[in-house]
PDB file of C-alpha atoms and ligand atoms in Angstrom:
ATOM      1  CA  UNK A   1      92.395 -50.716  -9.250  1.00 76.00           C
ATOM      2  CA  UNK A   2      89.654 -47.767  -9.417  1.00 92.00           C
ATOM      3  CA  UNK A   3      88.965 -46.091  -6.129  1.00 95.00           C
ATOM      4  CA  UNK A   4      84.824 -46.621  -4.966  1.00 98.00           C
ATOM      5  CA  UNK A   5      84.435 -43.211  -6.051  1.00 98.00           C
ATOM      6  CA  UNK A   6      86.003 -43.302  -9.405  1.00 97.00           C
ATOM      7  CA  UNK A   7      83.053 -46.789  -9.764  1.00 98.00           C
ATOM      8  CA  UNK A   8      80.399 -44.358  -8.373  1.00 98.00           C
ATOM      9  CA  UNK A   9      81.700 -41.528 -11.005  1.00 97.00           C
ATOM     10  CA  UNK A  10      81.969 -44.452 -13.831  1.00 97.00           C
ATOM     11  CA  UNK A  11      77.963 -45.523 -13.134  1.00 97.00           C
ATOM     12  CA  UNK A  12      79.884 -48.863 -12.096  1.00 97.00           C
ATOM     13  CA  UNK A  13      78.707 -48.574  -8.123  1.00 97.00           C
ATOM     14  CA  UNK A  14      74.996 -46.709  -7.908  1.00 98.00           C
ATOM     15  CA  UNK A  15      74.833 -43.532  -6.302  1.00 98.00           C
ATOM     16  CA  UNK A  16      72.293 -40.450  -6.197  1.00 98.00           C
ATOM     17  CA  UNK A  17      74.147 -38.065  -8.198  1.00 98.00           C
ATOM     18  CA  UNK A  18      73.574 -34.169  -8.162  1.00 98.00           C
ATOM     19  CA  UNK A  19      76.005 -32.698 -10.682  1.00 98.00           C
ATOM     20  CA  UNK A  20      78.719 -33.927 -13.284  1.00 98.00           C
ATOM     21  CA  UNK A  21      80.629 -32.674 -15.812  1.00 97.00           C
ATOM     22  CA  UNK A  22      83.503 -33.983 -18.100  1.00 97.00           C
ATOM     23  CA  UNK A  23      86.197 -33.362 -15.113  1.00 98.00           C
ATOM     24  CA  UNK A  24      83.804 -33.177 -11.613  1.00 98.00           C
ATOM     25  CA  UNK A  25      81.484 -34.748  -9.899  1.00 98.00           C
ATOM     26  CA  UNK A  26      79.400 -34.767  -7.146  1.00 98.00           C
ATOM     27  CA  UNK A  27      76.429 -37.573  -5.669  1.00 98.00           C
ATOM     28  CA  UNK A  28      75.137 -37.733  -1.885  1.00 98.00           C
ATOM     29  CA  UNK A  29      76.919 -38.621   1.099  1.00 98.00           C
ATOM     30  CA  UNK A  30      75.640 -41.894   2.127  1.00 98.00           C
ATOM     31  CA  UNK A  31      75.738 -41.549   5.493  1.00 98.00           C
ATOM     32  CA  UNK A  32      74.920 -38.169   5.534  1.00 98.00           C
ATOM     33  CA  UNK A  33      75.189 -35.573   8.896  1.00 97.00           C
ATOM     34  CA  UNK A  34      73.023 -33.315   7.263  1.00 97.00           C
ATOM     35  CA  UNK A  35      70.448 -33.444   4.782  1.00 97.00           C
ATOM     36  CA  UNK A  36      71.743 -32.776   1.425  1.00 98.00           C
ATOM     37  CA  UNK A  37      75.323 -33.634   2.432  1.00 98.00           C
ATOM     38  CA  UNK A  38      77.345 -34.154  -0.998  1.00 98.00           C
ATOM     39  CA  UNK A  39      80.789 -34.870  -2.010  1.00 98.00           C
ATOM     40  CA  UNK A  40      82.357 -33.654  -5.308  1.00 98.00           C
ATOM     41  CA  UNK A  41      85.659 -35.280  -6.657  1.00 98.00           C
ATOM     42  CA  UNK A  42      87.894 -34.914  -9.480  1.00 98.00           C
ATOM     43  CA  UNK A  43      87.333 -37.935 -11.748  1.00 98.00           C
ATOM     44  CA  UNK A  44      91.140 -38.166 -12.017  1.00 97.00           C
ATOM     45  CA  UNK A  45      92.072 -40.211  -9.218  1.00 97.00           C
ATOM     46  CA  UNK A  46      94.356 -38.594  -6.307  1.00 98.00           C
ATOM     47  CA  UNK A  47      94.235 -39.692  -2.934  1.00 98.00           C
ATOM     48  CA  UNK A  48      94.894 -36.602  -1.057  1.00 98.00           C
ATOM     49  CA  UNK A  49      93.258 -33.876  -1.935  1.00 98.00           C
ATOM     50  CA  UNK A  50      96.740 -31.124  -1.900  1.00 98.00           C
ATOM     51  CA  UNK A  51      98.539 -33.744  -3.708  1.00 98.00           C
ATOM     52  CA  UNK A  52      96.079 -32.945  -6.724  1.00 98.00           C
ATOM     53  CA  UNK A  53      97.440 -30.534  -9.440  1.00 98.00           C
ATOM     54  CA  UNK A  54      96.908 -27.049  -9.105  1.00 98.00           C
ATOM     55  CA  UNK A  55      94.430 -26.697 -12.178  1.00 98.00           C
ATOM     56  CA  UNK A  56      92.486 -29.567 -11.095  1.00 98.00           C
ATOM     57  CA  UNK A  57      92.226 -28.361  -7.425  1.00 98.00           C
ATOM     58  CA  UNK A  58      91.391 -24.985  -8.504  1.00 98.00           C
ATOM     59  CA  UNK A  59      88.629 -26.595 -11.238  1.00 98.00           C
ATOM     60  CA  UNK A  60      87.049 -28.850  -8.458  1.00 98.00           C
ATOM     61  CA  UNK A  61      86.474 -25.805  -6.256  1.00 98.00           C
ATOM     62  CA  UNK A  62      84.386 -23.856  -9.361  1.00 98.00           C
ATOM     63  CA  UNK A  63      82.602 -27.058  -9.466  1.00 98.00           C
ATOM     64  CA  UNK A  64      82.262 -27.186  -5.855  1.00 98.00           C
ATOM     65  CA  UNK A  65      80.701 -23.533  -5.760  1.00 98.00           C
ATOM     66  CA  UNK A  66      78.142 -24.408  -8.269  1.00 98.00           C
ATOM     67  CA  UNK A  67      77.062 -27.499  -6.284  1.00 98.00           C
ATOM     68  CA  UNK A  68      76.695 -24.928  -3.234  1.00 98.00           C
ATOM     69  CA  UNK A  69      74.581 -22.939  -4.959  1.00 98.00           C
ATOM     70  CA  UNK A  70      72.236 -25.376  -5.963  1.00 98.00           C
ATOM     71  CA  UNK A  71      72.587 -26.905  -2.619  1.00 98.00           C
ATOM     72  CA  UNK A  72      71.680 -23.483  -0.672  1.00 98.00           C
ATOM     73  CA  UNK A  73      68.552 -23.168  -2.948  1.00 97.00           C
ATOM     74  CA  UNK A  74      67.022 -26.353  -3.013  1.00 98.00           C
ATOM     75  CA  UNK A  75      67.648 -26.763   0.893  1.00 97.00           C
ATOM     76  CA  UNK A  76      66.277 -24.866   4.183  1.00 94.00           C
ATOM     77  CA  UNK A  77      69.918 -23.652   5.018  1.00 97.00           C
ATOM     78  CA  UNK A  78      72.069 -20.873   6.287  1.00 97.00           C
ATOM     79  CA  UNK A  79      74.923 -21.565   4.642  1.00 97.00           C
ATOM     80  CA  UNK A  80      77.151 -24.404   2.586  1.00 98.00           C
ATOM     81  CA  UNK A  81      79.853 -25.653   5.275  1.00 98.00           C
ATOM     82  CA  UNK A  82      83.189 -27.426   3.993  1.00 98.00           C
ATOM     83  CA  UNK A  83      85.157 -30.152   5.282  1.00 98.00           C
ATOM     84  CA  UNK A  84      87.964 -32.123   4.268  1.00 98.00           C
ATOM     85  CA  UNK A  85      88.845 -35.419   5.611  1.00 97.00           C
ATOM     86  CA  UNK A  86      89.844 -37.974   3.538  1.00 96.00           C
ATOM     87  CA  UNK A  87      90.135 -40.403   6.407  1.00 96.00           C
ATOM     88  CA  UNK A  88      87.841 -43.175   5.052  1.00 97.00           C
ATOM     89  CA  UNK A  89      87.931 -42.817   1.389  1.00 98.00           C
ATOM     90  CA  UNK A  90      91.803 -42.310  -0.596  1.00 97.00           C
ATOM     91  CA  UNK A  91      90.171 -40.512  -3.312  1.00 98.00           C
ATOM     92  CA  UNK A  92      90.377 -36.555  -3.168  1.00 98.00           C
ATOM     93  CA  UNK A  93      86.986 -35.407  -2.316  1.00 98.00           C
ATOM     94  CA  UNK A  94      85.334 -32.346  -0.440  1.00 98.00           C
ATOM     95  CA  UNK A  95      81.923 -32.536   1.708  1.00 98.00           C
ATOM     96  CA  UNK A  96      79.388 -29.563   1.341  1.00 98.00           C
ATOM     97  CA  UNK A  97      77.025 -29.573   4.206  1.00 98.00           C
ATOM     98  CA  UNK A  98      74.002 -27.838   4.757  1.00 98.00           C
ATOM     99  CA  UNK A  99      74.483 -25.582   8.304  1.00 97.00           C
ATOM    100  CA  UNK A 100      71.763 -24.279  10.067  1.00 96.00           C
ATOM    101  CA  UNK A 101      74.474 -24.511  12.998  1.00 96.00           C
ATOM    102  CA  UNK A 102      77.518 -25.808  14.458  1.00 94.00           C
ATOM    103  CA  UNK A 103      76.373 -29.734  15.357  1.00 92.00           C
ATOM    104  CA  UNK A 104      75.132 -29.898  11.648  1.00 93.00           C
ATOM    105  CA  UNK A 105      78.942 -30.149  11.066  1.00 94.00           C
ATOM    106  CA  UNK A 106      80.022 -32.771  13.512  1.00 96.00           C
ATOM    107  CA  UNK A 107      80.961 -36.065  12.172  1.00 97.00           C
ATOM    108  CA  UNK A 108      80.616 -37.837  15.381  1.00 96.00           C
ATOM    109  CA  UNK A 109      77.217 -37.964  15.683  1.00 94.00           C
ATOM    110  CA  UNK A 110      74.822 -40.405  14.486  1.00 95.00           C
ATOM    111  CA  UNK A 111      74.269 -40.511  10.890  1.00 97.00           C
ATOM    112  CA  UNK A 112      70.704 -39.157   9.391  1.00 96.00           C
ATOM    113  CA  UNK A 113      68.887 -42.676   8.106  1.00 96.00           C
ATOM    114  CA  UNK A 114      67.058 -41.342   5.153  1.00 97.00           C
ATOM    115  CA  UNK A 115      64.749 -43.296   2.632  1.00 98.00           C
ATOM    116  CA  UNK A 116      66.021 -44.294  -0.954  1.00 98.00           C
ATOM    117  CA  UNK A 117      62.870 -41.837  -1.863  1.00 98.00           C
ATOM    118  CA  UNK A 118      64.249 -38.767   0.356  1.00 98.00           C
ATOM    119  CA  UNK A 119      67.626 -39.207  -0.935  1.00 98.00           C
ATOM    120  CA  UNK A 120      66.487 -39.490  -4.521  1.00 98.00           C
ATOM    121  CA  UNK A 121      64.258 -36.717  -3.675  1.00 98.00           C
ATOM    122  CA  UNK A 122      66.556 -34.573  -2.185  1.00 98.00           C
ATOM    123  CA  UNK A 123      69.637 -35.269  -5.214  1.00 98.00           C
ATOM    124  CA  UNK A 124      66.631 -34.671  -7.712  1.00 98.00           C
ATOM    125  CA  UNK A 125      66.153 -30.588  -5.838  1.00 98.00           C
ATOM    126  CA  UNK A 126      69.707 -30.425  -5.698  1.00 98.00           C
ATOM    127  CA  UNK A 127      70.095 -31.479  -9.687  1.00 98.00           C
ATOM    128  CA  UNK A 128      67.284 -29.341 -10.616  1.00 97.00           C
ATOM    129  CA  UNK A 129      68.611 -26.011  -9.425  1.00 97.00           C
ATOM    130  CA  UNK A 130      72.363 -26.471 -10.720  1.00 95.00           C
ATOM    131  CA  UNK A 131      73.499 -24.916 -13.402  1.00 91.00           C
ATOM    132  CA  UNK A 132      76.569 -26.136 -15.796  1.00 81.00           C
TER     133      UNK A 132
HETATM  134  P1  AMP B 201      86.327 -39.404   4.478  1.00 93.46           P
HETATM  135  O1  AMP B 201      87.220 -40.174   3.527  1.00 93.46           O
HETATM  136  O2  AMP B 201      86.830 -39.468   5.919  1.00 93.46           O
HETATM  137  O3  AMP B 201      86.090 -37.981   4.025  1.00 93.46           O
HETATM  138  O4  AMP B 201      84.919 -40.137   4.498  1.00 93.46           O
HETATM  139  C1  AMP B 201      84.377 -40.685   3.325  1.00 93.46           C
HETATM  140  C2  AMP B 201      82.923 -40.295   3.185  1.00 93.46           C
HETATM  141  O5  AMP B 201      82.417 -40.977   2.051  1.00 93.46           O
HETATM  142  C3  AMP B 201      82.029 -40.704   4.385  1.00 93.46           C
HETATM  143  O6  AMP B 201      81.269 -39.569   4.799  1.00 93.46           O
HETATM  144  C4  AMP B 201      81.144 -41.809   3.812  1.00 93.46           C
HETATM  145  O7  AMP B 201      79.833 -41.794   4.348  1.00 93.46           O
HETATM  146  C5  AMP B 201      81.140 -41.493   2.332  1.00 93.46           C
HETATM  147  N1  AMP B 201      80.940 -42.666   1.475  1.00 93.46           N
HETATM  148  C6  AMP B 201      81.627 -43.832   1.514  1.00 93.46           C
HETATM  149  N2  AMP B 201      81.181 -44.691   0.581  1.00 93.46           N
HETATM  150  C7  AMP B 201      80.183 -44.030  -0.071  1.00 93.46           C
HETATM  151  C8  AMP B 201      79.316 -44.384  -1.149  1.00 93.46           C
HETATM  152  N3  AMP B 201      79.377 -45.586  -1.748  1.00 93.46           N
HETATM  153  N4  AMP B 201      78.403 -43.473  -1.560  1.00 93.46           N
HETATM  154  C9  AMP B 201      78.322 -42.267  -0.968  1.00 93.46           C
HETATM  155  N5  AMP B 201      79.113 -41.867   0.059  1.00 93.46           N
HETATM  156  C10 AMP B 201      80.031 -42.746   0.502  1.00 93.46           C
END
């Protein structure tokens, strides 16, 4: 059985996706700490992130920096912070938050209730400034 993120990856389970290629891809956290939170996966499904092979780990942190980029220009940020968990979801997958400071990383907090229209809006800047 597929993993929710290999659906989401498939275009079987809707998300608002920011990058993709034949091997990566990334959409917005749902339940987001910080505006323009994003995960990016491997579509080859691994639950643990340092179980994945070496090439694919290495490949899904390329793809990771370009989403960054993109991220850090189409948001009001200081920089791109990382996190792995993996607690909820047994598909490899890294979070790339937008920091202005340290509580924009804390996953305790609420979660930001955005809009359909501001997360379209904000995967739409995000798509717009990355480059393949
Ligand atoms: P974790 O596995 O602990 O890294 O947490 C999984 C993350 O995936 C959480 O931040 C969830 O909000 C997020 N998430 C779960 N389901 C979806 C979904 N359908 N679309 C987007 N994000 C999701």
């Amino acid at each position: 059985m597929s993993s929710i993120f290999s659906k989401i990856a498939q275009g079987e389970i809707p998300c608002y996706k920011v990058a993709e290629d034949d091997r990566y891809f990334a959409f917005l956290d749902i339940n987001p700490i910080a505006k323009g939170h994003t995960l990016v996966i491997p579509k080859k499904e691994v639950d643990y992130l340092f179980d994945v092979d070496a090439q694919t780990l290495s490949g899904l942190w390329l793809f990771a920096q370009k989403v960054a980029k993109a991220q850090q220009a189409a948001l009001p940020c200081k920089r791109i912070g990382v996190a792995v968990l993996g607690l909820e979801v047994p598909h490899a997958h890294i979070h790339l938050i937008p920091l202005n400071s340290e509580a924009d990383v804390d996953f305790k907090k609420p979660k930001l209730e955005l809009e359909k229209e501001e997360f379209a809006a904000i995967a739409e800047s995000i798509r717009a400034r990355h480059t393949a």
